[in-house]
Short mmCIF file of C-alpha atoms in Angstrom, two decimals:
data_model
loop_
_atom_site.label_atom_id
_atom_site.label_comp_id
_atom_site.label_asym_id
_atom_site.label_seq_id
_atom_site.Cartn_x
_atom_site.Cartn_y
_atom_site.Cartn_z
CA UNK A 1 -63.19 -62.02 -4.57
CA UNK A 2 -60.30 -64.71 -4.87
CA UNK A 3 -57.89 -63.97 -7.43
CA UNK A 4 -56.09 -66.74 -8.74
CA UNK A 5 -52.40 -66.65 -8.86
CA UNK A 6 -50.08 -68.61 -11.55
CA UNK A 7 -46.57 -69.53 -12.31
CA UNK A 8 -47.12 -67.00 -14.54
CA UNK A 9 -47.95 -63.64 -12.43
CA UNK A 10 -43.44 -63.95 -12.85
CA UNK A 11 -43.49 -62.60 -16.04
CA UNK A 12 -45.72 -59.83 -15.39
CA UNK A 13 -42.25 -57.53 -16.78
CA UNK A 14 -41.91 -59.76 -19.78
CA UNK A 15 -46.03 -59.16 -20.77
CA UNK A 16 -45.40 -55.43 -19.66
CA UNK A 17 -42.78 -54.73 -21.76
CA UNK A 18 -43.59 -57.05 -24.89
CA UNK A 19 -47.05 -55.06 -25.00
CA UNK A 20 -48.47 -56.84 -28.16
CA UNK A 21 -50.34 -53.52 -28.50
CA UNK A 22 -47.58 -51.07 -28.38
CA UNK A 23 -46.55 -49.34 -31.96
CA UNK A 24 -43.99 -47.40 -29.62
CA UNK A 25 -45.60 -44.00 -30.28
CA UNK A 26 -47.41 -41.93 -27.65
CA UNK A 27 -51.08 -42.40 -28.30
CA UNK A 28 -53.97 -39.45 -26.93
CA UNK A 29 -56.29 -40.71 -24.70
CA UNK A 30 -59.20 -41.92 -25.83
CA UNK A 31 -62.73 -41.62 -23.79
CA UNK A 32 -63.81 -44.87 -22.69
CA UNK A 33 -66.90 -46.45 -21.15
CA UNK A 34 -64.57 -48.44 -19.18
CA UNK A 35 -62.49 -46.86 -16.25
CA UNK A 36 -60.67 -49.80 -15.11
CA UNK A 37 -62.67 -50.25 -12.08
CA UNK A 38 -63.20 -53.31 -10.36
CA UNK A 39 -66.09 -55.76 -11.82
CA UNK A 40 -67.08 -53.03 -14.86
CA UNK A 41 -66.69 -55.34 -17.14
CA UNK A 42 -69.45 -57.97 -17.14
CA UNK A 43 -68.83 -60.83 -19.47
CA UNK A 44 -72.02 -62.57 -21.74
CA UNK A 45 -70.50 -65.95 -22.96
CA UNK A 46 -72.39 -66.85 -26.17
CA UNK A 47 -73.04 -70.71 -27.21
CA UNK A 48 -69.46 -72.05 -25.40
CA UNK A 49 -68.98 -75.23 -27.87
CA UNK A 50 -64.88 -75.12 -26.74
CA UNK A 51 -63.22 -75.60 -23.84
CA UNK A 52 -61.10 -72.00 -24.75
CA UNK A 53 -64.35 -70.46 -23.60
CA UNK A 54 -63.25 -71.99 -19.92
CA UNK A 55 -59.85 -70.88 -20.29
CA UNK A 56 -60.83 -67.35 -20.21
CA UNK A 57 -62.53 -68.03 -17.01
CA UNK A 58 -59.48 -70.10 -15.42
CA UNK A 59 -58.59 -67.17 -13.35
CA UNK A 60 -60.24 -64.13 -11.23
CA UNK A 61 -59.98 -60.50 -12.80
CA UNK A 62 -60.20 -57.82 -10.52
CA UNK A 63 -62.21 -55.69 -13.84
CA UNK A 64 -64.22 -58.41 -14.47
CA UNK A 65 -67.68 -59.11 -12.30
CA UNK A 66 -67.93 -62.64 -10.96
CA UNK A 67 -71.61 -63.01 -12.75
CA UNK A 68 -71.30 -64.33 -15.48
CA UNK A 69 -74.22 -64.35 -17.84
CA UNK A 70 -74.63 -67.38 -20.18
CA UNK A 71 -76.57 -68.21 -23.35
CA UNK A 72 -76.68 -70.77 -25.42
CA UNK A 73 -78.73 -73.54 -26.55
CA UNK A 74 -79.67 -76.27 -24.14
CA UNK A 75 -77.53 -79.38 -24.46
CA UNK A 76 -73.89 -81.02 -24.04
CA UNK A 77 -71.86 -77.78 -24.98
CA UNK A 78 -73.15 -75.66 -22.54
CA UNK A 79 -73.06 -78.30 -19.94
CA UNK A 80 -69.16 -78.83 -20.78
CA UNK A 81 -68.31 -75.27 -20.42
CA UNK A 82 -70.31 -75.33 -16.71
CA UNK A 83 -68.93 -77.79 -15.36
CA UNK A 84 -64.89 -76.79 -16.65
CA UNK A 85 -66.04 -73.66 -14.68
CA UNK A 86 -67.17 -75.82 -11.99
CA UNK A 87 -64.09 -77.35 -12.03
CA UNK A 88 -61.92 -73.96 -11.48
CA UNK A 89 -64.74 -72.58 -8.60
CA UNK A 90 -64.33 -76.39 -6.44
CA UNK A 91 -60.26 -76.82 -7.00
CA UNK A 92 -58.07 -76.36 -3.61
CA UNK A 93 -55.29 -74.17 -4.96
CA UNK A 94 -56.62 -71.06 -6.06
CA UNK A 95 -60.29 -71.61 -6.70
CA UNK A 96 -62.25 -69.24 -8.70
CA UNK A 97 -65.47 -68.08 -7.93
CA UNK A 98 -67.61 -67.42 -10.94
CA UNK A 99 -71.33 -67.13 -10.80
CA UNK A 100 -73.01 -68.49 -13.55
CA UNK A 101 -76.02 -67.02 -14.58
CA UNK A 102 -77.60 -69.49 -16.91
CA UNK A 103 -79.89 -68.89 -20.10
CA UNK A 104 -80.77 -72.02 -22.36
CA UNK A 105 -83.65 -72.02 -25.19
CA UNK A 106 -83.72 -71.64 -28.48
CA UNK A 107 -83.96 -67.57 -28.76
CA UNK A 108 -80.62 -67.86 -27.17
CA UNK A 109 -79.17 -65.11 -28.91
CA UNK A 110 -82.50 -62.71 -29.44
CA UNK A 111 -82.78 -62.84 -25.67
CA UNK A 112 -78.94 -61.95 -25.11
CA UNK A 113 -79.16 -58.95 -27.82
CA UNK A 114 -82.60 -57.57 -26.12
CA UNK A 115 -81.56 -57.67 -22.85
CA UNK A 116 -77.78 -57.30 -22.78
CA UNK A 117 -76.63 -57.73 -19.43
CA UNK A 118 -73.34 -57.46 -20.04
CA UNK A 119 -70.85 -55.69 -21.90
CA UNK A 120 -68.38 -57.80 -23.23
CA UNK A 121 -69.22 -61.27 -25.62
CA UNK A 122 -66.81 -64.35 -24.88
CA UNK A 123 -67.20 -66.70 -28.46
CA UNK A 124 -65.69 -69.97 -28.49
CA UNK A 125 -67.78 -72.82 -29.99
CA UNK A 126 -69.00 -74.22 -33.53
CA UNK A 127 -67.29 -71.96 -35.74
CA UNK A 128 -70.41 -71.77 -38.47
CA UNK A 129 -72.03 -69.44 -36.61
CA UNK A 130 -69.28 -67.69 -35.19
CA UNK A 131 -68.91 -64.16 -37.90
CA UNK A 132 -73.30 -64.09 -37.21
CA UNK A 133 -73.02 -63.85 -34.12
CA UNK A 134 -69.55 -61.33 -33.83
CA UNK A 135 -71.45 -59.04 -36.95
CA UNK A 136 -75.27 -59.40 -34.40
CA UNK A 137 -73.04 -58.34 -31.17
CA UNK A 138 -71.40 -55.54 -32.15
CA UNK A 139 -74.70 -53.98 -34.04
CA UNK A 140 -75.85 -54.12 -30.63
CA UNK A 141 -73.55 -52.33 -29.13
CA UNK A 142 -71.48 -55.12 -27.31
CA UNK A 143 -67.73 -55.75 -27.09
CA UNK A 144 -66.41 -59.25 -27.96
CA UNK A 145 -63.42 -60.96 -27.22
CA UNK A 146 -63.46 -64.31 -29.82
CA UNK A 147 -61.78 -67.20 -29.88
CA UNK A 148 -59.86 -68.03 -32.91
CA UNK A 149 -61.00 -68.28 -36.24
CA UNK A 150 -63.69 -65.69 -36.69
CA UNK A 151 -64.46 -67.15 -40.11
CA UNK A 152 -63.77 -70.42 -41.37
CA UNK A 153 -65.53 -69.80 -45.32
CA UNK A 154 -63.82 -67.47 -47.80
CA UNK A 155 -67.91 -66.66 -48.49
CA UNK A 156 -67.98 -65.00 -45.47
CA UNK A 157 -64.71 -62.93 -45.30
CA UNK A 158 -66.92 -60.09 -45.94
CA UNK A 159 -69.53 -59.95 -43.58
CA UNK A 160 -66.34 -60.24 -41.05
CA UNK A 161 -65.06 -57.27 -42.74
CA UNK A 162 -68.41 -55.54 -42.42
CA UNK A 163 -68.52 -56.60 -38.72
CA UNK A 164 -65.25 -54.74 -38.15
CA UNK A 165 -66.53 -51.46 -39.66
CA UNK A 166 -69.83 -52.01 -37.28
CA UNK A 167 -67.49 -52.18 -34.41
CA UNK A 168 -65.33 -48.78 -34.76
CA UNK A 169 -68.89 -47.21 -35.68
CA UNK A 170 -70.08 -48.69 -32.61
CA UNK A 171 -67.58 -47.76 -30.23
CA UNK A 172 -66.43 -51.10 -29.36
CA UNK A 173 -63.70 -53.43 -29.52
CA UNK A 174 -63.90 -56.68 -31.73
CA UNK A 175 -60.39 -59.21 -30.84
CA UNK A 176 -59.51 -61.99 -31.49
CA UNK A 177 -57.88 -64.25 -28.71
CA UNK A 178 -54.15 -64.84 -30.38
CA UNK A 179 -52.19 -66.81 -27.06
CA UNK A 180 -49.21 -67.69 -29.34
CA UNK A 181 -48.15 -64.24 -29.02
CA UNK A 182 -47.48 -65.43 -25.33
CA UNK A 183 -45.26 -68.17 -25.77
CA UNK A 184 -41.88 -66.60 -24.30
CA UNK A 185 -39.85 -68.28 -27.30
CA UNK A 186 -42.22 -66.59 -29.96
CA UNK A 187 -41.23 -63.57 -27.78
CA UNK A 188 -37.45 -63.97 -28.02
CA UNK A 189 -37.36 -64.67 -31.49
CA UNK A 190 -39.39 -62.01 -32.24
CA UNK A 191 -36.78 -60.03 -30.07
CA UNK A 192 -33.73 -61.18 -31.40
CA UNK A 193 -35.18 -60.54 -35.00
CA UNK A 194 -35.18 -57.05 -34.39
CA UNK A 195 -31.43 -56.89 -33.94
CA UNK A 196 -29.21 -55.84 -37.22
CA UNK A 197 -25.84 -57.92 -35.15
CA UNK A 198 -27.85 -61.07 -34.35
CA UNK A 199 -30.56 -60.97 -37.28
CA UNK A 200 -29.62 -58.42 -39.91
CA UNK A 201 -32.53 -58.12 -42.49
CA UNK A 202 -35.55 -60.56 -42.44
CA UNK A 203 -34.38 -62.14 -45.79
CA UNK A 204 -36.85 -62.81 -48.99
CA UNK A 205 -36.55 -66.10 -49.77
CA UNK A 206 -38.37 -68.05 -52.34
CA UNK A 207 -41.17 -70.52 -53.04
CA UNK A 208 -39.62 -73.67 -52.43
CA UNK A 209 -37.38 -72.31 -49.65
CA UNK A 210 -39.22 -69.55 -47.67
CA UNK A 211 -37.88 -66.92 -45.46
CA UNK A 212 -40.62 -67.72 -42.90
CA UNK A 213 -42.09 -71.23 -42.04
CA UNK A 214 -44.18 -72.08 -39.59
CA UNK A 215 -46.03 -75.21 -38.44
CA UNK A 216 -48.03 -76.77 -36.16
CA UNK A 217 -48.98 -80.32 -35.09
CA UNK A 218 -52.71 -81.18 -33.27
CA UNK A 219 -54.05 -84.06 -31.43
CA UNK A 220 -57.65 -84.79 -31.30
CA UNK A 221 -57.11 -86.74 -27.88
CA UNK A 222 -55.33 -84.30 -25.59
CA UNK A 223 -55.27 -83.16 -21.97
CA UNK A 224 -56.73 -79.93 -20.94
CA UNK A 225 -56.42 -78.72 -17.31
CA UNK A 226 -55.26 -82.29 -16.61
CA UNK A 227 -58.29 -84.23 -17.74
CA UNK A 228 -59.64 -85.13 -21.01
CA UNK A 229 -60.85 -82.95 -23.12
CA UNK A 230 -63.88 -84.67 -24.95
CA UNK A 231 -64.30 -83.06 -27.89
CA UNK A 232 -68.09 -82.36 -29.47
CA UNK A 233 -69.00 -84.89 -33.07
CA UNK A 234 -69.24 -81.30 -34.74
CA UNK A 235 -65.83 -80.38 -34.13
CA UNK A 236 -65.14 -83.11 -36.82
CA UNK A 237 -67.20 -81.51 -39.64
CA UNK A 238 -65.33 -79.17 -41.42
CA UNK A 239 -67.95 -77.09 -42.36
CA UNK A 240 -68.72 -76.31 -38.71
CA UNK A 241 -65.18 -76.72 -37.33
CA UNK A 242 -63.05 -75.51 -40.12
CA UNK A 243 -60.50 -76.96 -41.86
CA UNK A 244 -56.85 -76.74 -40.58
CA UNK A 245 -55.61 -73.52 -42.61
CA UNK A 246 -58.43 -71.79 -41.36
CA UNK A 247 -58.75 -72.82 -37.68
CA UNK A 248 -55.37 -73.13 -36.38
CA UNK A 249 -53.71 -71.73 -39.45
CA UNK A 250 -54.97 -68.73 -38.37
CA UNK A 251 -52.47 -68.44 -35.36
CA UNK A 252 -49.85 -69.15 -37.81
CA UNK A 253 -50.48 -66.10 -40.16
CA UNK A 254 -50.73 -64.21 -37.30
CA UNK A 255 -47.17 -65.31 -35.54
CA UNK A 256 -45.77 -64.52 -39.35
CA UNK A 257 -47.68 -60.48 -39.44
CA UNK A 258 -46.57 -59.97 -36.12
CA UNK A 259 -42.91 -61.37 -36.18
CA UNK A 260 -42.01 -60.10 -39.62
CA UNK A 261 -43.90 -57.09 -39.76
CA UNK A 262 -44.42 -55.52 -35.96
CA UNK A 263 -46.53 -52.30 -35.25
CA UNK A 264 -47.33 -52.10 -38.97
CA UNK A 265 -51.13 -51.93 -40.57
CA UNK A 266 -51.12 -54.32 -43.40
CA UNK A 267 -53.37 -54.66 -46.29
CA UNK A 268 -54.76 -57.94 -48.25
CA UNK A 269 -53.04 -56.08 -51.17
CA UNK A 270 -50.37 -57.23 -49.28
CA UNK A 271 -50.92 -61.01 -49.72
CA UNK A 272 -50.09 -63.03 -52.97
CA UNK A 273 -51.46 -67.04 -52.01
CA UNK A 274 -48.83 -69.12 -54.59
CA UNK A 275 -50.05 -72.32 -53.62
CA UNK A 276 -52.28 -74.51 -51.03
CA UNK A 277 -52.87 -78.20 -50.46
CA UNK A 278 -55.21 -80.10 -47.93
CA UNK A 279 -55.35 -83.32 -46.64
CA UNK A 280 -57.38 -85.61 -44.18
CA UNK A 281 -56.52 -87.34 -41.01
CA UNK A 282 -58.87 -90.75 -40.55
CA UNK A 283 -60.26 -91.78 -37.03
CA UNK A 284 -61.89 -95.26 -36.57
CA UNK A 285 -64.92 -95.51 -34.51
CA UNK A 286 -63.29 -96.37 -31.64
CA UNK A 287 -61.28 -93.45 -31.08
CA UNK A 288 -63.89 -91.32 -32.07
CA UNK A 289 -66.00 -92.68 -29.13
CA UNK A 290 -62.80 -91.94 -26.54
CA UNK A 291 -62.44 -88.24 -28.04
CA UNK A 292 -66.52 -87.78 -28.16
CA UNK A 293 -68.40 -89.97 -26.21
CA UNK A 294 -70.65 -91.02 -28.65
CA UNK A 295 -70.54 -94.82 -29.79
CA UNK A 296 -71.90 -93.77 -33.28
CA UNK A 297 -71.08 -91.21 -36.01
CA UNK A 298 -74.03 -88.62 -36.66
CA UNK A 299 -75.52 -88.27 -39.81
CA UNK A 300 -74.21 -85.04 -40.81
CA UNK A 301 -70.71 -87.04 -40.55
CA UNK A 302 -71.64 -89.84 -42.99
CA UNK A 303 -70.46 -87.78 -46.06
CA UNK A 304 -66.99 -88.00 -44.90
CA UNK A 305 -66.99 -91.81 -44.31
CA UNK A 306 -64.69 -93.91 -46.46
CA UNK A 307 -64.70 -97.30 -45.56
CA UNK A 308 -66.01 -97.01 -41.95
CA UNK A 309 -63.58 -94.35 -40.99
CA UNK A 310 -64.24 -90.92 -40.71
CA UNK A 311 -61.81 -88.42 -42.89
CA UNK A 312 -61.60 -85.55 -41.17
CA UNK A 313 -59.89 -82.76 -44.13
CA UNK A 314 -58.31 -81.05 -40.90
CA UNK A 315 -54.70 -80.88 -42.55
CA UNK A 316 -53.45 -77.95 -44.79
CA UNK A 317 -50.13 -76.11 -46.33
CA UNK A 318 -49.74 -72.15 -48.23
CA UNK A 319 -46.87 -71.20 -49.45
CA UNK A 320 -47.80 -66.85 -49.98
CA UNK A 321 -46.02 -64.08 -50.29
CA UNK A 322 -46.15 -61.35 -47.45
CA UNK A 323 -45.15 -57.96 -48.59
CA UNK A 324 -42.88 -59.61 -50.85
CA UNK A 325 -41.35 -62.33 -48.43
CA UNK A 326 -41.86 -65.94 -48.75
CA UNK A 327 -43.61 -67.92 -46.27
CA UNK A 328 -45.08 -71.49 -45.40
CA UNK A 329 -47.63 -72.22 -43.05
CA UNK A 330 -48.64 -76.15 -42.44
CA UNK A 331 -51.04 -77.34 -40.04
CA UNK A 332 -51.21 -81.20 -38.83
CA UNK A 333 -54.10 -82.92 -36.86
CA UNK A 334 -53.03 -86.28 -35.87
CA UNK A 335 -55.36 -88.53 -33.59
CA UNK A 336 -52.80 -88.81 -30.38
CA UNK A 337 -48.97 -87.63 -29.44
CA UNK A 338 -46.56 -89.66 -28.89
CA UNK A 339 -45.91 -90.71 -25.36
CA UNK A 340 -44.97 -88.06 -23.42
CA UNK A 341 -45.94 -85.67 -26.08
CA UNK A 342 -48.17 -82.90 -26.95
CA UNK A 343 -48.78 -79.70 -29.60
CA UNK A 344 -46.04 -78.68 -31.20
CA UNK A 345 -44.59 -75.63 -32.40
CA UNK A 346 -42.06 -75.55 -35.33
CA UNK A 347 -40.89 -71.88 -36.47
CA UNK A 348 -38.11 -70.84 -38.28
CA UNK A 349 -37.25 -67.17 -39.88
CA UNK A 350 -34.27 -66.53 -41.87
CA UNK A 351 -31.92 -63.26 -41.20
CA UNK A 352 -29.18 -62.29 -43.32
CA UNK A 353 -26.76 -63.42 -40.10
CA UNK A 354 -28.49 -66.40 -38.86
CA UNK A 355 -31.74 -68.07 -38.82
CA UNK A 356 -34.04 -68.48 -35.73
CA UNK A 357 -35.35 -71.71 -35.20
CA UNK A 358 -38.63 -72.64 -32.14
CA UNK A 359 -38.48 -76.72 -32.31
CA UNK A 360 -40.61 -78.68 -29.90
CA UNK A 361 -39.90 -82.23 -31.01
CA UNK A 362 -38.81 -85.37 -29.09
CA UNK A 363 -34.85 -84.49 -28.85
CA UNK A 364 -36.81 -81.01 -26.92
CA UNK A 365 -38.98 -83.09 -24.47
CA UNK A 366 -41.78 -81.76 -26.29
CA UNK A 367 -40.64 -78.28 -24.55
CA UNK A 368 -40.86 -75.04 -27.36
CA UNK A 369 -36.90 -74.49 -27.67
CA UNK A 370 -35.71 -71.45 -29.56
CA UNK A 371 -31.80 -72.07 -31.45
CA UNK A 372 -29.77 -69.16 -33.37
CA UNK A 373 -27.90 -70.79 -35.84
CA UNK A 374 -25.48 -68.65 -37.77
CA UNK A 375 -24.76 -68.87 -41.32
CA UNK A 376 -21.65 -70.25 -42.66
CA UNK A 377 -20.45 -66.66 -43.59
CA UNK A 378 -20.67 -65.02 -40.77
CA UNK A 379 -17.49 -63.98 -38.60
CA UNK A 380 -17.92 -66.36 -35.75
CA UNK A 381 -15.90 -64.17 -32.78
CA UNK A 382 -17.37 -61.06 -33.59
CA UNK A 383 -21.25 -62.51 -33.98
CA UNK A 384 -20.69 -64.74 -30.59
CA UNK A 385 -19.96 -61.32 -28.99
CA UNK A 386 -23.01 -59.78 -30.51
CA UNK A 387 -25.00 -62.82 -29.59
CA UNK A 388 -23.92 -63.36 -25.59
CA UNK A 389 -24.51 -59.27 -24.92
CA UNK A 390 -28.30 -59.51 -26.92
CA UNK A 391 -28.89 -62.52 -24.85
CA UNK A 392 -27.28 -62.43 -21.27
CA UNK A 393 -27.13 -58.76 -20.37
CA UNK A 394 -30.02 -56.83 -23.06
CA UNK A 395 -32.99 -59.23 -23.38
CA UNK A 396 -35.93 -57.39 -20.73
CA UNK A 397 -35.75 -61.22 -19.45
CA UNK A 398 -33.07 -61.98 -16.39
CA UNK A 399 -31.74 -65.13 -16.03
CA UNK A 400 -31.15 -66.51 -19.70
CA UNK A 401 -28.25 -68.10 -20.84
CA UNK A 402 -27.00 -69.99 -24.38
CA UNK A 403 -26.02 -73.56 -24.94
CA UNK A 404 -23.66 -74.18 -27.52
CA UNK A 405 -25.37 -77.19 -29.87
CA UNK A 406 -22.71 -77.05 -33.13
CA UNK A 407 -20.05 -74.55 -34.54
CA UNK A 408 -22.24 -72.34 -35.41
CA UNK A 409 -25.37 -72.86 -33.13
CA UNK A 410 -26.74 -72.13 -29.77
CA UNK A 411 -29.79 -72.69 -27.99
CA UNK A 412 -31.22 -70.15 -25.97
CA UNK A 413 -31.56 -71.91 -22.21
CA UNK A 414 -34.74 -70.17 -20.54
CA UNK A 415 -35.66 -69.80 -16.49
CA UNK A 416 -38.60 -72.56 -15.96
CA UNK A 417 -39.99 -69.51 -14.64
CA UNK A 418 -41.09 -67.92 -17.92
CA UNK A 419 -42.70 -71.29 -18.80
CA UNK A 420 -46.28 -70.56 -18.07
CA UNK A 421 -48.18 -72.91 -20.55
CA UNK A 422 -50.84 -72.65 -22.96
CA UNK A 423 -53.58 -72.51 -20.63
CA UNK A 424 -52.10 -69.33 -18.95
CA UNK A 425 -51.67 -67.34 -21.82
CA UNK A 426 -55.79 -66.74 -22.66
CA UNK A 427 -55.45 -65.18 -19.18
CA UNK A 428 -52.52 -62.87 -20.27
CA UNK A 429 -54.51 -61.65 -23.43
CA UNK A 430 -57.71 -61.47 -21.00
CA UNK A 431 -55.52 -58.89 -19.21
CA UNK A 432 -54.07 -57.27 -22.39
CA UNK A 433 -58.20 -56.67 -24.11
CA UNK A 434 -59.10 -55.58 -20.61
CA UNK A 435 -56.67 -52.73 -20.62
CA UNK A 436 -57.59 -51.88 -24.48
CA UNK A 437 -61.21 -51.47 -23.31
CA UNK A 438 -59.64 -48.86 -20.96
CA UNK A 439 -57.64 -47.15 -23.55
CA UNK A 440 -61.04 -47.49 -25.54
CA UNK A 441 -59.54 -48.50 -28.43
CA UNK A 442 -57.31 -50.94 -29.83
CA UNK A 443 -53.49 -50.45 -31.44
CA UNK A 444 -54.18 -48.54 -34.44
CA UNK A 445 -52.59 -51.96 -36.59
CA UNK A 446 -54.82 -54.25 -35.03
CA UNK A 447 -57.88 -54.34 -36.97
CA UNK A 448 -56.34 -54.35 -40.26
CA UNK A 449 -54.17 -57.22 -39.19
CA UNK A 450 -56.64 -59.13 -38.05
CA UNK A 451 -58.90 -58.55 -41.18
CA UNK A 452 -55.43 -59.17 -43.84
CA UNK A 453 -54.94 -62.57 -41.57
CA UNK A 454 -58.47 -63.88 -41.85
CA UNK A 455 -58.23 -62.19 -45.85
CA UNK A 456 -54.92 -64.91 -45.85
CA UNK A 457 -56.44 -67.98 -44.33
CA UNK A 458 -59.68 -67.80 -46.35
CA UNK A 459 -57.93 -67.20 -49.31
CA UNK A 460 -55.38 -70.04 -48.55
CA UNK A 461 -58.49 -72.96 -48.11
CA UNK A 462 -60.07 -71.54 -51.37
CA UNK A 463 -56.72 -71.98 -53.64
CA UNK A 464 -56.13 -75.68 -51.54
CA UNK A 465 -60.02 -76.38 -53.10
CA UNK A 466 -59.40 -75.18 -56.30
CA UNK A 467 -56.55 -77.48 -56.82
CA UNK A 468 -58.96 -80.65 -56.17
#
């Protein structure tokens, strides 16, 4: 078997020691049905509607076996995800060599519960069905390893609940695939945040100026693995899709549990929603054609027409309260970057010595750039000190080195190195789930994170609603 090699495999330190599962306490070993042994892990990928389910699949794992069992319904989806693994098996650097073992009908599901060929569920498609089938596949027995959002309707917050507590009395692991965690600014900040001479105290802030804030900006027409990406009509229905605070907001939350709050279980008690807004972004029929294929709307899209444009409600802002600290989370879809553009990335989380600041605007090249900016208070020569030991010499990351940008600010210049991309990271938390399902379990603040985030982002859309 081929294994694929990335820019990436360079940071195999930085992933090692930034363990997204470590609470930094020795844990007992756990009996596991998995050893660690090359191709014990046999993936089932489950109605692939996105092109994340590819992703997964972009390189070899020496765990994982090659066959690859597939089942969905017949039509474009499936046929997407095929040939983006098609792609990866026929490239000249690297190819992978997946075999794809093909099931299409409409007892899709019944037929991959009954005869289970595999052990671990990919999900990455229309998110309506998405908490069914996570609650069917681990009654059954199976491991899954979801794409983001597992829910999308504040309705069904509790049957993802219930899925979680079918999991642990299962035996097997239910995760959700959270690549921001990846991104070696998030990493850094989170870092630097954890020192009391660079950060001091994570700071409380208030409603109309949060401690925490972080955004993100989407483009419906976007390159993936250097083509394309053509998008299916339903990802444009909200009530399949999801709307923004719910589908991409749900990174978001989870950058803002696991900056502010690391290693630590926390509860929905824990969350106080103070307010929530939503908004649509409109796409004529021509560039829903380029993003789609399709030279009409559907009829399941005609109830968001307003004068022959579709209004997609894919935008969204909560301002909530996270064990007491204010935070903001907005998320933008807009049709196309700007040239030379792409995603972007805004976070910012205020210490009681500085504030720590990821932009990824124009003035960055579009590139995720991480600043410390120190507050006016501060003794400058003792806190540059602080600042160029943390950085140079005690960061697990060689090579970094600080720009001055003002009096008081800095930006944090990073090897190219560490760069890897957002494609590479669903590989690095492939490799992070694979050695949970070692471990045979997960970091004992996982689960409850997960369910207080998806608790945050359904609660979030239903206060935006309720303000209508």
């Amino acid at each position: 078997m081929k294994r694929n090699v990335f820019k990436w495999i360079g940071v195999a330190a930085l992933v090692a020691l930034y363990a997204c599962g470590g609470s930094g306490q020795k844990e007992k070993k756990q009996e596991s049905a998995f050893t660690g042994a090359a191709g014990e892990v046999k993936l089932l990928v489950l109605d692939p509607g996105h092109f994340h389910a590819g992703l997964v699949q972009k390189t070899m794992y020496k765990q994982i076996s090659p066959d690859v069992h597939v089942f969905a319904p017949a039509g474009s989806d499936v046929q997407a995800y095929l040939a983006q693994v098609e792609g990866y098996n026929n490239r000249k650097e690297n190819p992978t060599s997946w075999n794809e073992i093909v099931f299409t009908g409409s007892d899709f599901l019944q037929k991959m519960l009954a005869e289970k060929p595999g052990n671990v569920v990919v999900l990455a498609g229309n998110n309506q069905a998405k908490t069914e089938y996570i609650s069917q596949s681990v009654g059954a027995g199976l491991n899954v390893l979801a794409d983001k959002p597992m829910v999308i309707s504040p309705q069904k917050f509790s049957e993802l609940k219930a899925a979680f507590k079918k999991a642990e009395e299962n035996g097997v692991l239910l995760y959700d695939i959270m690549t921001e965690r990846y991104e070696v600014t998030t990493r850094l900040q989170k870092e630097l945040s954890r020192l009391p001479d660079i950060f001091g105290e994570l700071q409380k802030g208030t409603p109309d100026e949060p401690a925490v804030v972080e955004e993100s900006v989407h483009h419906f027409y976007k390159l993936v693995s250097g083509k394309p990406v053509q998008r299916p009509a339903w990802f444009f229905d909200v009530e399949q899709q999801g709307e923004g605070l719910v589908d991409v907001g749900t990174h978001l939350v989870d950058l803002v549990q696991w900056n502010c709050f690391p290693n630590q279980a926390l509860q929905p008690e824990d969350v106080q929603i103070l307010k929530a807004s939503h908004w649509s972004t409109q796409l004529t029929a021509d560039e829903f054609e380029k993003v789609t294929g399709m030279p009409d709307f559907p009829s399941y899209l005609e109830k968001y027409m307003v004068e022959n444009q579709l209004e997609v409600m894919a935008n969204g802002e909560m301002t909530y309260q996270l064990k007491g600290v204010n935070v903001r989370v907005k998320v933008e879809w807009n049709y196309e970057a700007p040239e030379g553009g792409g995603d972007t990335h805004y976070s910012f989380m205020r210490g009681k010595l500085c504030d720590l600041v990821i932009r990824q605007g124009e003035e960055e090249n579009y590139q995720p750039t991480l600043y410390v900016e120190a507050h006016a208070d501060v003794d400058l020569g003792t806190f540059t000190g602080n600042l160029e030991k943390a950085v140079i010499q005690d960061m697990p990351i060689t090579g970094l080195s600080l720009e001055k940008t003002g009096d008081r600010a800095w930006k944090v210049v990073i090897p190219d190195q560490y760069r890897v991309g957002h494609e590479a990271h669903f590989a690095q938390v492939t490799q992070k789930y694979l050695q949970y399902l070692v471990k045979g379990k997960l970091p004992s603040w996982e689960v409850p994170n997960m369910i207080t985030k998806y608790y945050t982002t359904t609660e979030g859309l239903k206060k935006a609603r309720e303000v209508e």
